[in-house]
Coordinates of C-alpha atoms and ligand atoms in Angstrom, one line a residue:
X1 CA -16.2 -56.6 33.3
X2 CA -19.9 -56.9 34.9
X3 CA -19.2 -55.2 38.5
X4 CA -22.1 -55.1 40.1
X5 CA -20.7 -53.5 43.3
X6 CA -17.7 -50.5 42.7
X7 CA -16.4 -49.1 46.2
X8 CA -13.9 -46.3 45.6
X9 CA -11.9 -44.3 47.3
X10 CA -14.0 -44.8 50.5
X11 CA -13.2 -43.4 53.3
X12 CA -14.7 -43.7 56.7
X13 CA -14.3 -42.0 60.2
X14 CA -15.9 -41.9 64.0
X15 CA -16.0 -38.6 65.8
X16 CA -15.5 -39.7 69.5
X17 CA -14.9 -37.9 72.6
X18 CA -11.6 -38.5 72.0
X19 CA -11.2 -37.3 68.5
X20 CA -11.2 -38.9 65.4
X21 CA -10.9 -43.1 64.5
X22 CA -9.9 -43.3 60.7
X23 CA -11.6 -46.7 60.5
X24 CA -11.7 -47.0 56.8
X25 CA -9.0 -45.5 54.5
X26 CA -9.4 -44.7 51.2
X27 CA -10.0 -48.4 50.3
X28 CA -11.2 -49.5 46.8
X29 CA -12.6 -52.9 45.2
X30 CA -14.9 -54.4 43.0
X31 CA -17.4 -57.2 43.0
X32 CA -17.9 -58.9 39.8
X33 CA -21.5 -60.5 38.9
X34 CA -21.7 -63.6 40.3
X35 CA -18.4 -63.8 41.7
X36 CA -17.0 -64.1 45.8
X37 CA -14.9 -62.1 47.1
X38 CA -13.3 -62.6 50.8
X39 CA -12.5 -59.2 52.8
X40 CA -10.1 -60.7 55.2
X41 CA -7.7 -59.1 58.5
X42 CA -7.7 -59.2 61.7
X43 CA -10.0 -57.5 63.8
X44 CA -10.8 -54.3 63.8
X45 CA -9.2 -53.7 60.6
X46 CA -12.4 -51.8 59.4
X47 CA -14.0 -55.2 57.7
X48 CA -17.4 -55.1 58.9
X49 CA -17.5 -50.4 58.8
X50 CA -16.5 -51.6 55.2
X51 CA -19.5 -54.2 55.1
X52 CA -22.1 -52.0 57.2
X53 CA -20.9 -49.0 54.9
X54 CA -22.5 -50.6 51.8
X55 CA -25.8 -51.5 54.1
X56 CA -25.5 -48.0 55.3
X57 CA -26.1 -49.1 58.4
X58 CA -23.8 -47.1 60.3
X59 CA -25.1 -44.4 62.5
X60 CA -24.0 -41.0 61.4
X61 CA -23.3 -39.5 63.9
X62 CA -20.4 -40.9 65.0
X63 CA -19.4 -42.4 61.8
X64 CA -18.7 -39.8 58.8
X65 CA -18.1 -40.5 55.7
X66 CA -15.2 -38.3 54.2
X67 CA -14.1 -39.9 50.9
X68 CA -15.7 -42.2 48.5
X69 CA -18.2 -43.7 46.6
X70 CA -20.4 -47.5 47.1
X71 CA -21.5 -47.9 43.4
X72 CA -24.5 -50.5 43.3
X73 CA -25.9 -51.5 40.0
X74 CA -24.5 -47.9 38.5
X75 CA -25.5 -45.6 41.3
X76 CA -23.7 -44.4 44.4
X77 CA -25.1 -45.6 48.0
X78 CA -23.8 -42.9 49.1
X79 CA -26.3 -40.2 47.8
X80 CA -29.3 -42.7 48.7
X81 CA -32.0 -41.2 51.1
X82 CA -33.0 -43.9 54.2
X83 CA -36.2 -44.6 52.5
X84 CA -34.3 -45.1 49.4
X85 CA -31.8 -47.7 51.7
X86 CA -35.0 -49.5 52.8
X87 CA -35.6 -50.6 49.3
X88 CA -32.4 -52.0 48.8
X89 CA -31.3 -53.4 52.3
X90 CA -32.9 -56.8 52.2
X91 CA -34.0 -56.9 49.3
X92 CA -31.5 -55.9 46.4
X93 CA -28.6 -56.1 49.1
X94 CA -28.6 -58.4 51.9
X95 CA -26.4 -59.6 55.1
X96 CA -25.6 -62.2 57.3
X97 CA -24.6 -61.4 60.7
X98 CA -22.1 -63.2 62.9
X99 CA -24.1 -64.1 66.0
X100 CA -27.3 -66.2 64.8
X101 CA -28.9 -66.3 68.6
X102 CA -28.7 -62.7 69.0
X103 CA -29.6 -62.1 65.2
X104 CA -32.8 -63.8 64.9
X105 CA -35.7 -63.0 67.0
X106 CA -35.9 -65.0 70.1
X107 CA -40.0 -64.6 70.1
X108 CA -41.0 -65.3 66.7
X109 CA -41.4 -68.3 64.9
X110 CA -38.4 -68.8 62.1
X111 CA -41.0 -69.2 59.3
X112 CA -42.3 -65.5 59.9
X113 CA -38.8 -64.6 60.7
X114 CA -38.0 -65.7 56.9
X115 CA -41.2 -64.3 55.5
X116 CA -40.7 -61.4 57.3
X117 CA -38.4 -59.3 54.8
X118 CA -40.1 -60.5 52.1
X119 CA -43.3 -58.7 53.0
X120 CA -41.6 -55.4 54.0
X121 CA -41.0 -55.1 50.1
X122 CA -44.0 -57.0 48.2
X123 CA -47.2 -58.1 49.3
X124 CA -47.6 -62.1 49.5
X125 CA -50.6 -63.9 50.9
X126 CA -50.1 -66.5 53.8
X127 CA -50.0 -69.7 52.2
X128 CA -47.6 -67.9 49.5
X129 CA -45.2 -66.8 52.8
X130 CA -45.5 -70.1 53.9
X131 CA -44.8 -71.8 51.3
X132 CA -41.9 -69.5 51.0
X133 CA -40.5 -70.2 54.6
X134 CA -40.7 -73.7 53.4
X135 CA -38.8 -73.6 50.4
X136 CA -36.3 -71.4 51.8
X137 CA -35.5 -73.9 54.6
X138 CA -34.9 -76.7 52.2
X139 CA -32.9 -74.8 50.3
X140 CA -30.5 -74.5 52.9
X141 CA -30.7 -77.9 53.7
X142 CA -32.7 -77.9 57.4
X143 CA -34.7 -81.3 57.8
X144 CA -38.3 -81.2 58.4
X145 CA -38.9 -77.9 57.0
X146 CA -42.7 -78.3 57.7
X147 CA -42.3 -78.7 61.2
X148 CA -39.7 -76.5 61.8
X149 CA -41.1 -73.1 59.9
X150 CA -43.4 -73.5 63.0
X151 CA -40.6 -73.4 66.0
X152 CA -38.9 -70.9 67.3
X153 CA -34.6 -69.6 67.4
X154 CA -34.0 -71.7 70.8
X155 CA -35.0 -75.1 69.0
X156 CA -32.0 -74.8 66.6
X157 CA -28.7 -75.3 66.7
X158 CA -25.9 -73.3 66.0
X159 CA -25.7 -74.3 62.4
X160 CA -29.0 -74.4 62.2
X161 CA -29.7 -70.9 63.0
X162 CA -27.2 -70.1 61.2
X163 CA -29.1 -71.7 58.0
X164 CA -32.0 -70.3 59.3
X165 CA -30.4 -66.5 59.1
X166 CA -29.0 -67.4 55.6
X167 CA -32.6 -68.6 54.7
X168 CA -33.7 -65.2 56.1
X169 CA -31.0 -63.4 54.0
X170 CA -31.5 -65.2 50.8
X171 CA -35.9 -65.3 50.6
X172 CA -35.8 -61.9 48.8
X173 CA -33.3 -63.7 46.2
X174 CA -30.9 -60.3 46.4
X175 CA -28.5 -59.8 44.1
X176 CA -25.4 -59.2 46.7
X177 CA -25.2 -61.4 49.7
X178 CA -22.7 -59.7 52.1
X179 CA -21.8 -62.5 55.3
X180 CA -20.1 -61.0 58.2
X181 CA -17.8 -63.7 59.7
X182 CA -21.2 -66.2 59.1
X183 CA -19.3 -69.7 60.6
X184 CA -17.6 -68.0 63.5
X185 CA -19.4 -69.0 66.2
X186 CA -19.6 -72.6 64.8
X187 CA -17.6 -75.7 65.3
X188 CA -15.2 -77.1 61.9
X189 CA -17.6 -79.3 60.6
X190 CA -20.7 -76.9 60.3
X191 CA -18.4 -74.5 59.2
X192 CA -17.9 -76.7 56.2
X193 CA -21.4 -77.1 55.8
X194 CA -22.2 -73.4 55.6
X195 CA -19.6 -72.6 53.3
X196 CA -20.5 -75.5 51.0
X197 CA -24.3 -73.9 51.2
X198 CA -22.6 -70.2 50.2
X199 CA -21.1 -71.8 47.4
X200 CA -24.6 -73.7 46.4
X201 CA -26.3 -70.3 46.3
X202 CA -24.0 -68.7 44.2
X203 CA -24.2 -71.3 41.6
X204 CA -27.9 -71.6 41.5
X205 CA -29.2 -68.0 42.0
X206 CA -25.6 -66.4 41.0
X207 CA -25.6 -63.9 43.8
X208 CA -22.6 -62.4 44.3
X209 CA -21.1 -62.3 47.6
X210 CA -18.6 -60.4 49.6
X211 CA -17.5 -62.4 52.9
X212 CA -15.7 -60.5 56.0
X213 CA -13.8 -62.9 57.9
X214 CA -10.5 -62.5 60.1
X215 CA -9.9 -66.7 59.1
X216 CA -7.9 -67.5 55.6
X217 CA -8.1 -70.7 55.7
X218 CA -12.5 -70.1 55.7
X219 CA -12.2 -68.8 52.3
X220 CA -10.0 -71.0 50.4
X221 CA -12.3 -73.0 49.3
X222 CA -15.3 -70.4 48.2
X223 CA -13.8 -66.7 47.2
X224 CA -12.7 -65.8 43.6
X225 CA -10.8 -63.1 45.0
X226 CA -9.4 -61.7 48.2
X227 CA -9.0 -58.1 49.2
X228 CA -6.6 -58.3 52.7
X229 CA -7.2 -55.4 55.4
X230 CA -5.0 -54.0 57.8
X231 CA -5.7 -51.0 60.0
X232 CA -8.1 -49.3 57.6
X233 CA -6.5 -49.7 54.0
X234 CA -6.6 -52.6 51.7
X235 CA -2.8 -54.0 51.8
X236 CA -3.1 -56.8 49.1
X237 CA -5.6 -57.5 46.8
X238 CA -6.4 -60.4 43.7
X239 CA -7.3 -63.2 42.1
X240 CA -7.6 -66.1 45.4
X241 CA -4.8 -68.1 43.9
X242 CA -2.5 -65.3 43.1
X243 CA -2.8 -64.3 46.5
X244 CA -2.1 -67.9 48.3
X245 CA 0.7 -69.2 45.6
X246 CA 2.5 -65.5 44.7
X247 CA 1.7 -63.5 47.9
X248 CA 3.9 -60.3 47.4
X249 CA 2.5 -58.4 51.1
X250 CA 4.4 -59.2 54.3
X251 CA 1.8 -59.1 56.0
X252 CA -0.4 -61.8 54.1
X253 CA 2.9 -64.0 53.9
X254 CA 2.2 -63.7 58.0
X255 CA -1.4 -64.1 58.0
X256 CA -1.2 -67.3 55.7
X257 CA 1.8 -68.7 58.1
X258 CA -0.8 -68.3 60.9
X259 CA -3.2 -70.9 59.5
X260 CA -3.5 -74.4 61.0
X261 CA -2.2 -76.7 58.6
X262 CA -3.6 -80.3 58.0
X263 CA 0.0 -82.2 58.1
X264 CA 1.1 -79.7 61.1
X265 CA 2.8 -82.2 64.0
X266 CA 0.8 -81.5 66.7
X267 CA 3.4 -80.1 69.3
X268 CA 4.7 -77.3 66.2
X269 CA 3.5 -74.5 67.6
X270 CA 1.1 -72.1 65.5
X271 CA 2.2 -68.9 64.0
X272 CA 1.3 -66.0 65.7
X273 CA 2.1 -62.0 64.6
X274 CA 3.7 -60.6 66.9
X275 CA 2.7 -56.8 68.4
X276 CA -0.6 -55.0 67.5
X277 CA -2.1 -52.7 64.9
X278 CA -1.7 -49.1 65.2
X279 CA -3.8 -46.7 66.8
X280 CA -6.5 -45.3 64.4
X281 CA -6.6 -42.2 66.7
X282 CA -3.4 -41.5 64.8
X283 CA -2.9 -43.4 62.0
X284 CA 0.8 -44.0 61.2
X285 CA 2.8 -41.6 58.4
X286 CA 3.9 -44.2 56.5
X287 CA 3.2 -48.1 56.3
X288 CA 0.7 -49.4 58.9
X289 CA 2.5 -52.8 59.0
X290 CA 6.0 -50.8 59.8
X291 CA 5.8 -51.8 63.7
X292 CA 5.5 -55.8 63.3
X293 CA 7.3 -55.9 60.1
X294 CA 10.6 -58.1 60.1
X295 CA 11.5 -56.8 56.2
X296 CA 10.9 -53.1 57.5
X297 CA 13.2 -50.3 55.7
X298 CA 13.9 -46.7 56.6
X299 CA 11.3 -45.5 53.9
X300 CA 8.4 -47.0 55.2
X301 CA 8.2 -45.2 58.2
X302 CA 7.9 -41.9 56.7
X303 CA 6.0 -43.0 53.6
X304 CA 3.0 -44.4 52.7
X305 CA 4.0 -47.5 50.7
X306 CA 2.1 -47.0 46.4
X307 CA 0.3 -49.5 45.5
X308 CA 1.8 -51.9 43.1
X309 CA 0.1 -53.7 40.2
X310 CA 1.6 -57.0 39.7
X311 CA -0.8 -57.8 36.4
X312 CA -4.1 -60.0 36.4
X313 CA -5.6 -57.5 39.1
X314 CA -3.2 -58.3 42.0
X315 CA -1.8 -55.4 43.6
X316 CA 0.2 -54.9 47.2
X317 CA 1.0 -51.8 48.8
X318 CA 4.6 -52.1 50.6
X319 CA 7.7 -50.6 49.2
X320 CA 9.5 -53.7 48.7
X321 CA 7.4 -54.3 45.8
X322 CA 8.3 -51.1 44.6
X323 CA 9.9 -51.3 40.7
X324 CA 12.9 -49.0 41.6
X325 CA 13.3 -51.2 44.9
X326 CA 13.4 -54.6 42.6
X327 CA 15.2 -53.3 39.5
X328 CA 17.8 -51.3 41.5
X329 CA 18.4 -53.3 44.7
X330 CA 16.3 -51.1 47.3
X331 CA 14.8 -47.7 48.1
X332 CA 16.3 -47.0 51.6
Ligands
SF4_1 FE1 7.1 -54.0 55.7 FE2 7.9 -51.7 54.6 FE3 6.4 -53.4 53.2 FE4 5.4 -52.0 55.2 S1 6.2 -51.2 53.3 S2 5.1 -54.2 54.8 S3 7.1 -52.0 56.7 S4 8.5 -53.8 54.0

Protein backbone atom coordinates (compact mmCIF):
# COMPACT_ATOMS: atom_id res chain seq x y z
CA UNK A 1 0.00 0.00 0.00
CA UNK A 2 1.27 3.69 -1.14
CA UNK A 3 0.88 5.67 2.36
CA UNK A 4 1.94 8.72 1.92
CA UNK A 5 1.31 9.91 5.46
CA UNK A 6 2.19 7.05 8.54
CA UNK A 7 1.27 8.55 12.13
CA UNK A 8 2.19 6.06 14.82
CA UNK A 9 2.00 5.69 18.13
CA UNK A 10 1.66 9.49 18.60
CA UNK A 11 1.25 10.81 21.53
CA UNK A 12 0.67 14.36 22.60
CA UNK A 13 0.49 16.42 25.89
CA UNK A 14 0.12 20.24 27.33
CA UNK A 15 1.98 21.18 30.43
CA UNK A 16 -0.39 23.76 32.11
CA UNK A 17 -0.48 25.37 35.41
CA UNK A 18 -2.51 22.83 36.26
CA UNK A 19 -0.64 19.82 35.25
CA UNK A 20 -0.75 17.73 32.41
CA UNK A 21 -3.72 17.43 29.40
CA UNK A 22 -3.09 14.12 27.53
CA UNK A 23 -4.66 15.45 24.41
CA UNK A 24 -3.50 12.92 22.01
CA UNK A 25 -3.04 9.21 23.08
CA UNK A 26 -0.99 6.95 21.43
CA UNK A 27 -3.20 7.26 18.18
CA UNK A 28 -2.10 5.55 14.85
CA UNK A 29 -3.37 5.80 11.13
CA UNK A 30 -2.48 5.91 7.70
CA UNK A 31 -3.23 7.97 4.60
CA UNK A 32 -3.12 6.22 1.45
CA UNK A 33 -1.92 8.15 -1.96
CA UNK A 34 -4.71 9.74 -3.23
CA UNK A 35 -7.23 8.55 -0.87
CA UNK A 36 -9.60 10.72 2.00
CA UNK A 37 -9.77 10.03 5.12
CA UNK A 38 -12.26 11.74 7.78
CA UNK A 39 -10.91 12.19 11.48
CA UNK A 40 -14.14 12.55 13.14
CA UNK A 41 -15.42 13.10 17.31
CA UNK A 42 -16.67 15.52 19.09
CA UNK A 43 -14.88 18.33 20.19
CA UNK A 44 -11.96 18.44 21.86
CA UNK A 45 -11.34 14.92 21.20
CA UNK A 46 -7.73 15.91 20.09
CA UNK A 47 -8.78 16.18 16.16
CA UNK A 48 -7.30 19.32 15.14
CA UNK A 49 -3.59 18.75 18.08
CA UNK A 50 -3.75 15.57 15.73
CA UNK A 51 -4.08 17.85 12.45
CA UNK A 52 -1.76 20.82 13.80
CA UNK A 53 0.68 17.96 14.97
CA UNK A 54 1.51 16.95 11.36
CA UNK A 55 1.76 20.97 10.41
CA UNK A 56 3.85 21.18 13.55
CA UNK A 57 2.23 23.94 14.30
CA UNK A 58 1.76 23.52 17.83
CA UNK A 59 3.77 25.63 20.27
CA UNK A 60 6.15 23.64 22.22
CA UNK A 61 6.00 24.78 25.02
CA UNK A 62 2.99 23.86 26.26
CA UNK A 63 2.42 21.11 23.97
CA UNK A 64 5.12 18.05 24.21
CA UNK A 65 5.33 15.43 22.27
CA UNK A 66 5.93 12.12 24.28
CA UNK A 67 5.30 9.22 21.93
CA UNK A 68 5.30 8.79 18.27
CA UNK A 69 6.21 9.29 14.90
CA UNK A 70 4.32 11.69 11.64
CA UNK A 71 5.93 9.74 8.68
CA UNK A 72 5.64 12.02 5.48
CA UNK A 73 6.82 10.68 2.18
CA UNK A 74 9.32 8.16 4.39
CA UNK A 75 10.66 10.56 6.96
CA UNK A 76 9.46 11.43 10.42
CA UNK A 77 7.99 15.15 11.04
CA UNK A 78 8.94 14.75 14.05
CA UNK A 79 12.82 15.07 13.76
CA UNK A 80 12.32 18.12 11.15
CA UNK A 81 14.03 21.44 12.09
CA UNK A 82 11.45 24.76 11.72
CA UNK A 83 13.24 25.78 8.66
CA UNK A 84 12.97 22.30 7.47
CA UNK A 85 8.78 22.66 8.38
CA UNK A 86 8.82 25.85 6.32
CA UNK A 87 9.50 23.79 3.22
CA UNK A 88 6.92 21.55 3.69
CA UNK A 89 4.05 23.53 5.37
CA UNK A 90 2.37 24.98 2.33
CA UNK A 91 3.86 23.58 0.03
CA UNK A 92 4.24 19.71 0.29
CA UNK A 93 1.58 19.77 3.21
CA UNK A 94 -1.16 22.15 3.32
CA UNK A 95 -4.35 23.19 5.54
CA UNK A 96 -7.60 24.64 5.59
CA UNK A 97 -8.78 26.33 8.58
CA UNK A 98 -12.25 26.49 9.91
CA UNK A 99 -12.96 30.29 10.15
CA UNK A 100 -12.35 31.83 6.46
CA UNK A 101 -12.89 35.60 7.83
CA UNK A 102 -10.44 35.35 10.47
CA UNK A 103 -8.09 33.06 8.22
CA UNK A 104 -7.58 35.21 5.28
CA UNK A 105 -6.12 38.55 5.58
CA UNK A 106 -8.61 41.28 5.96
CA UNK A 107 -6.10 43.90 4.20
CA UNK A 108 -4.81 42.19 1.25
CA UNK A 109 -6.30 41.59 -1.93
CA UNK A 110 -7.29 37.53 -2.33
CA UNK A 111 -5.17 37.31 -5.53
CA UNK A 112 -1.91 38.10 -3.51
CA UNK A 113 -3.34 36.20 -0.66
CA UNK A 114 -3.27 33.10 -3.13
CA UNK A 115 -0.01 34.01 -4.71
CA UNK A 116 1.27 34.60 -1.56
CA UNK A 117 2.52 30.92 -0.54
CA UNK A 118 3.46 30.22 -3.73
CA UNK A 119 6.30 32.79 -3.72
CA UNK A 120 7.45 31.89 -0.13
CA UNK A 121 8.76 28.66 -1.92
CA UNK A 122 9.66 29.45 -5.70
CA UNK A 123 10.21 32.63 -7.38
CA UNK A 124 7.32 33.56 -9.99
CA UNK A 125 7.06 36.82 -11.91
CA UNK A 126 3.80 38.97 -11.59
CA UNK A 127 1.94 38.13 -14.53
CA UNK A 128 2.93 34.30 -13.74
CA UNK A 129 1.26 35.05 -9.91
CA UNK A 130 -1.44 36.42 -11.53
CA UNK A 131 -2.19 34.30 -13.75
CA UNK A 132 -1.95 31.85 -10.93
CA UNK A 133 -4.52 33.61 -8.64
CA UNK A 134 -6.70 33.39 -11.66
CA UNK A 135 -6.52 29.92 -12.38
CA UNK A 136 -6.74 28.93 -8.89
CA UNK A 137 -10.06 30.85 -8.54
CA UNK A 138 -11.68 29.02 -11.36
CA UNK A 139 -10.66 26.08 -10.20
CA UNK A 140 -12.60 26.33 -7.34
CA UNK A 141 -15.42 27.54 -9.12
CA UNK A 142 -15.67 31.60 -8.01
CA UNK A 143 -17.29 33.68 -10.93
CA UNK A 144 -15.41 36.51 -12.42
CA UNK A 145 -12.04 35.42 -11.39
CA UNK A 146 -10.58 38.50 -13.10
CA UNK A 147 -12.35 40.82 -11.21
CA UNK A 148 -12.30 39.26 -8.14
CA UNK A 149 -8.29 38.35 -7.70
CA UNK A 150 -8.40 42.21 -7.36
CA UNK A 151 -10.96 42.50 -4.10
CA UNK A 152 -10.44 41.92 -0.91
CA UNK A 153 -11.88 39.02 2.15
CA UNK A 154 -14.96 41.36 3.07
CA UNK A 155 -16.39 41.17 -0.66
CA UNK A 156 -16.86 37.41 -0.35
CA UNK A 157 -19.18 35.34 1.10
CA UNK A 158 -18.92 32.70 3.37
CA UNK A 159 -18.56 30.04 0.74
CA UNK A 160 -16.67 32.10 -1.10
CA UNK A 161 -13.94 32.75 1.24
CA UNK A 162 -14.10 29.68 1.97
CA UNK A 163 -13.13 28.78 -1.84
CA UNK A 164 -10.93 31.39 -1.68
CA UNK A 165 -8.88 29.71 1.47
CA UNK A 166 -9.08 26.35 -0.47
CA UNK A 167 -7.65 28.18 -3.55
CA UNK A 168 -4.97 29.52 -1.16
CA UNK A 169 -4.34 25.98 0.13
CA UNK A 170 -4.36 24.17 -3.11
CA UNK A 171 -1.93 27.01 -5.49
CA UNK A 172 1.26 25.10 -4.33
CA UNK A 173 -0.56 21.79 -5.69
CA UNK A 174 0.62 19.89 -2.23
CA UNK A 175 0.56 16.56 -2.02
CA UNK A 176 -1.65 16.29 1.39
CA UNK A 177 -4.49 18.63 1.91
CA UNK A 178 -5.48 18.56 5.61
CA UNK A 179 -9.21 20.60 6.13
CA UNK A 180 -10.02 21.47 9.58
CA UNK A 181 -13.86 21.41 9.91
CA UNK A 182 -13.67 23.57 6.29
CA UNK A 183 -17.94 23.85 5.91
CA UNK A 184 -18.60 24.56 9.49
CA UNK A 185 -19.31 27.93 9.51
CA UNK A 186 -21.46 27.58 6.30
CA UNK A 187 -24.99 26.95 5.64
CA UNK A 188 -26.16 23.11 3.97
CA UNK A 189 -26.04 24.06 0.59
CA UNK A 190 -22.46 25.59 0.40
CA UNK A 191 -21.56 22.86 2.43
CA UNK A 192 -22.37 20.65 -0.38
CA UNK A 193 -20.63 22.72 -2.72
CA UNK A 194 -17.38 22.63 -0.85
CA UNK A 195 -17.33 19.12 -0.36
CA UNK A 196 -18.21 18.46 -3.99
CA UNK A 197 -14.97 20.85 -4.74
CA UNK A 198 -12.76 18.51 -2.18
CA UNK A 199 -13.79 15.70 -3.99
CA UNK A 200 -12.98 17.54 -7.64
CA UNK A 201 -9.42 18.12 -6.38
CA UNK A 202 -8.68 14.78 -5.35
CA UNK A 203 -9.62 13.45 -8.64
CA UNK A 204 -7.77 15.83 -10.75
CA UNK A 205 -4.56 16.60 -8.77
CA UNK A 206 -4.94 13.21 -6.53
CA UNK A 207 -4.06 14.91 -3.34
CA UNK A 208 -4.71 13.16 -0.55
CA UNK A 209 -6.61 14.50 2.15
CA UNK A 210 -7.28 14.10 5.84
CA UNK A 211 -10.66 16.03 7.01
CA UNK A 212 -11.24 16.81 10.87
CA UNK A 213 -14.74 17.28 11.44
CA UNK A 214 -17.07 16.64 14.59
CA UNK A 215 -20.22 16.12 11.64
CA UNK A 216 -20.68 12.30 10.11
CA UNK A 217 -23.06 12.99 8.07
CA UNK A 218 -20.19 15.81 6.18
CA UNK A 219 -18.16 12.97 5.22
CA UNK A 220 -20.35 10.36 3.80
CA UNK A 221 -20.14 11.36 0.77
CA UNK A 222 -16.15 12.18 0.27
CA UNK A 223 -13.79 9.95 2.78
CA UNK A 224 -12.50 6.51 1.87
CA UNK A 225 -11.95 5.89 5.37
CA UNK A 226 -12.90 7.10 8.82
CA UNK A 227 -10.65 7.08 11.89
CA UNK A 228 -13.38 8.02 14.97
CA UNK A 229 -11.80 10.01 18.10
CA UNK A 230 -12.89 10.13 21.51
CA UNK A 231 -11.00 11.74 24.34
CA UNK A 232 -7.53 11.38 22.83
CA UNK A 233 -7.42 7.79 21.27
CA UNK A 234 -8.68 6.54 18.08
CA UNK A 235 -11.89 4.26 19.08
CA UNK A 236 -12.85 2.85 15.62
CA UNK A 237 -11.25 2.97 12.60
CA UNK A 238 -11.87 1.63 8.55
CA UNK A 239 -12.95 1.37 5.41
CA UNK A 240 -16.17 4.44 5.26
CA UNK A 241 -18.66 1.76 4.59
CA UNK A 242 -17.51 -0.82 7.05
CA UNK A 243 -17.83 1.77 9.53
CA UNK A 244 -21.51 3.16 8.59
CA UNK A 245 -23.16 -0.57 7.63
CA UNK A 246 -20.97 -2.90 10.34
CA UNK A 247 -20.17 -0.29 13.11
CA UNK A 248 -18.75 -2.58 15.98
CA UNK A 249 -17.86 0.87 18.62
CA UNK A 250 -20.64 1.95 20.94
CA UNK A 251 -19.81 5.01 20.66
CA UNK A 252 -19.92 5.36 16.74
CA UNK A 253 -23.28 3.37 16.86
CA UNK A 254 -24.19 6.76 19.12
CA UNK A 255 -22.51 9.24 17.05
CA UNK A 256 -24.25 7.84 13.71
CA UNK A 257 -27.75 7.82 15.74
CA UNK A 258 -27.06 11.60 16.33
CA UNK A 259 -27.17 12.51 12.65
CA UNK A 260 -30.20 14.24 11.09
CA UNK A 261 -31.85 11.94 8.90
CA UNK A 262 -33.59 12.97 5.52
CA UNK A 263 -36.99 10.83 6.24
CA UNK A 264 -36.82 12.04 10.05
CA UNK A 265 -40.67 13.34 11.00
CA UNK A 266 -40.01 16.54 12.02
CA UNK A 267 -41.29 16.58 15.78
CA UNK A 268 -38.77 13.02 16.35
CA UNK A 269 -36.51 14.48 18.42
CA UNK A 270 -32.64 14.20 17.55
CA UNK A 271 -30.26 11.88 19.20
CA UNK A 272 -28.16 13.35 21.65
CA UNK A 273 -25.20 11.46 23.98
CA UNK A 274 -25.79 11.94 27.00
CA UNK A 275 -22.92 13.14 29.74
CA UNK A 276 -19.41 14.44 28.72
CA UNK A 277 -15.98 13.25 27.90
CA UNK A 278 -13.55 12.67 30.64
CA UNK A 279 -11.14 14.87 32.04
CA UNK A 280 -7.73 14.76 30.16
CA UNK A 281 -6.16 16.13 33.39
CA UNK A 282 -6.76 12.49 34.42
CA UNK A 283 -7.46 10.40 31.76
CA UNK A 284 -9.64 7.35 32.84
CA UNK A 285 -7.97 3.64 33.72
CA UNK A 286 -9.83 1.84 31.52
CA UNK A 287 -12.38 2.77 28.59
CA UNK A 288 -12.86 6.46 27.97
CA UNK A 289 -16.45 5.85 26.81
CA UNK A 290 -17.12 3.80 30.28
CA UNK A 291 -19.20 6.94 31.83
CA UNK A 292 -21.91 7.38 28.85
CA UNK A 293 -21.81 3.85 27.89
CA UNK A 294 -25.26 2.03 28.14
CA UNK A 295 -23.43 -1.65 27.20
CA UNK A 296 -20.74 -0.87 29.98
CA UNK A 297 -19.19 -4.02 31.88
CA UNK A 298 -17.19 -4.34 35.03
CA UNK A 299 -13.90 -4.72 32.95
CA UNK A 300 -13.96 -1.67 31.22
CA UNK A 301 -13.53 0.42 33.97
CA UNK A 302 -10.30 -0.94 35.10
CA UNK A 303 -9.04 -1.84 31.68
CA UNK A 304 -8.15 -0.25 28.77
CA UNK A 305 -10.27 -2.01 26.12
CA UNK A 306 -7.36 -3.88 22.95
CA UNK A 307 -7.93 -3.05 19.97
CA UNK A 308 -9.75 -5.49 17.81
CA UNK A 309 -9.13 -6.22 14.06
CA UNK A 310 -12.27 -7.13 12.47
CA UNK A 311 -10.39 -7.82 8.82
CA UNK A 312 -10.24 -5.37 5.78
CA UNK A 313 -8.48 -2.69 8.12
CA UNK A 314 -11.44 -2.08 10.48
CA UNK A 315 -10.54 -2.20 14.02
CA UNK A 316 -12.59 -0.95 17.41
CA UNK A 317 -11.22 -0.76 20.71
CA UNK A 318 -14.10 -1.85 23.40
CA UNK A 319 -14.14 -5.07 25.10
CA UNK A 320 -17.30 -6.23 23.79
CA UNK A 321 -15.60 -6.84 20.62
CA UNK A 322 -13.18 -8.81 22.44
CA UNK A 323 -12.85 -12.75 20.90
CA UNK A 324 -13.05 -14.33 24.41
CA UNK A 325 -16.13 -11.93 25.13
CA UNK A 326 -17.90 -13.21 21.64
CA UNK A 327 -16.81 -16.87 21.58
CA UNK A 328 -17.48 -17.40 25.36
CA UNK A 329 -20.49 -15.14 26.23
CA UNK A 330 -18.55 -12.18 28.06
CA UNK A 331 -15.44 -11.07 29.93
CA UNK A 332 -17.00 -9.53 33.17
FE1 LIG B 1 -18.73 0.53 26.45
FE2 LIG B 1 -17.06 -1.15 27.65
FE3 LIG B 1 -17.03 -0.94 25.02
FE4 LIG B 1 -16.12 1.02 26.55
S1 LIG B 1 -15.25 -1.02 26.37
S2 LIG B 1 -17.41 1.24 24.79
S3 LIG B 1 -17.51 0.95 28.27
S4 LIG B 1 -18.70 -1.70 26.28
Amino acid sequence: MDNILEVKDLAVSFQTFFGEVEAVRNISFNVERGKTIAIVGESGCGKSVTANSIMQLLPKPPAVYKNGEIVFNGENLLNKSESEMTKIRGNKISMVFQDPMTSLNPTMKVGKQIVEGVRKHRKISNSEGKKLAIDMLKLVSVPQPEKRINQYPHEFSGGMRQRVMIAIAMASKPELLIADEPTTALDVTVQAQILDLMKKLKDEMNTSIIIITHDLGVVADIADELAVMYAGQIIEKGKLNEIYYNTKHPYTKKLLASVPKINMDRNEELHSIEGSPPDLYIPPKGCSFYDRCDKAMRICEEHMPEFIDHGNGHCSACWLNHPQRVSKGGVE
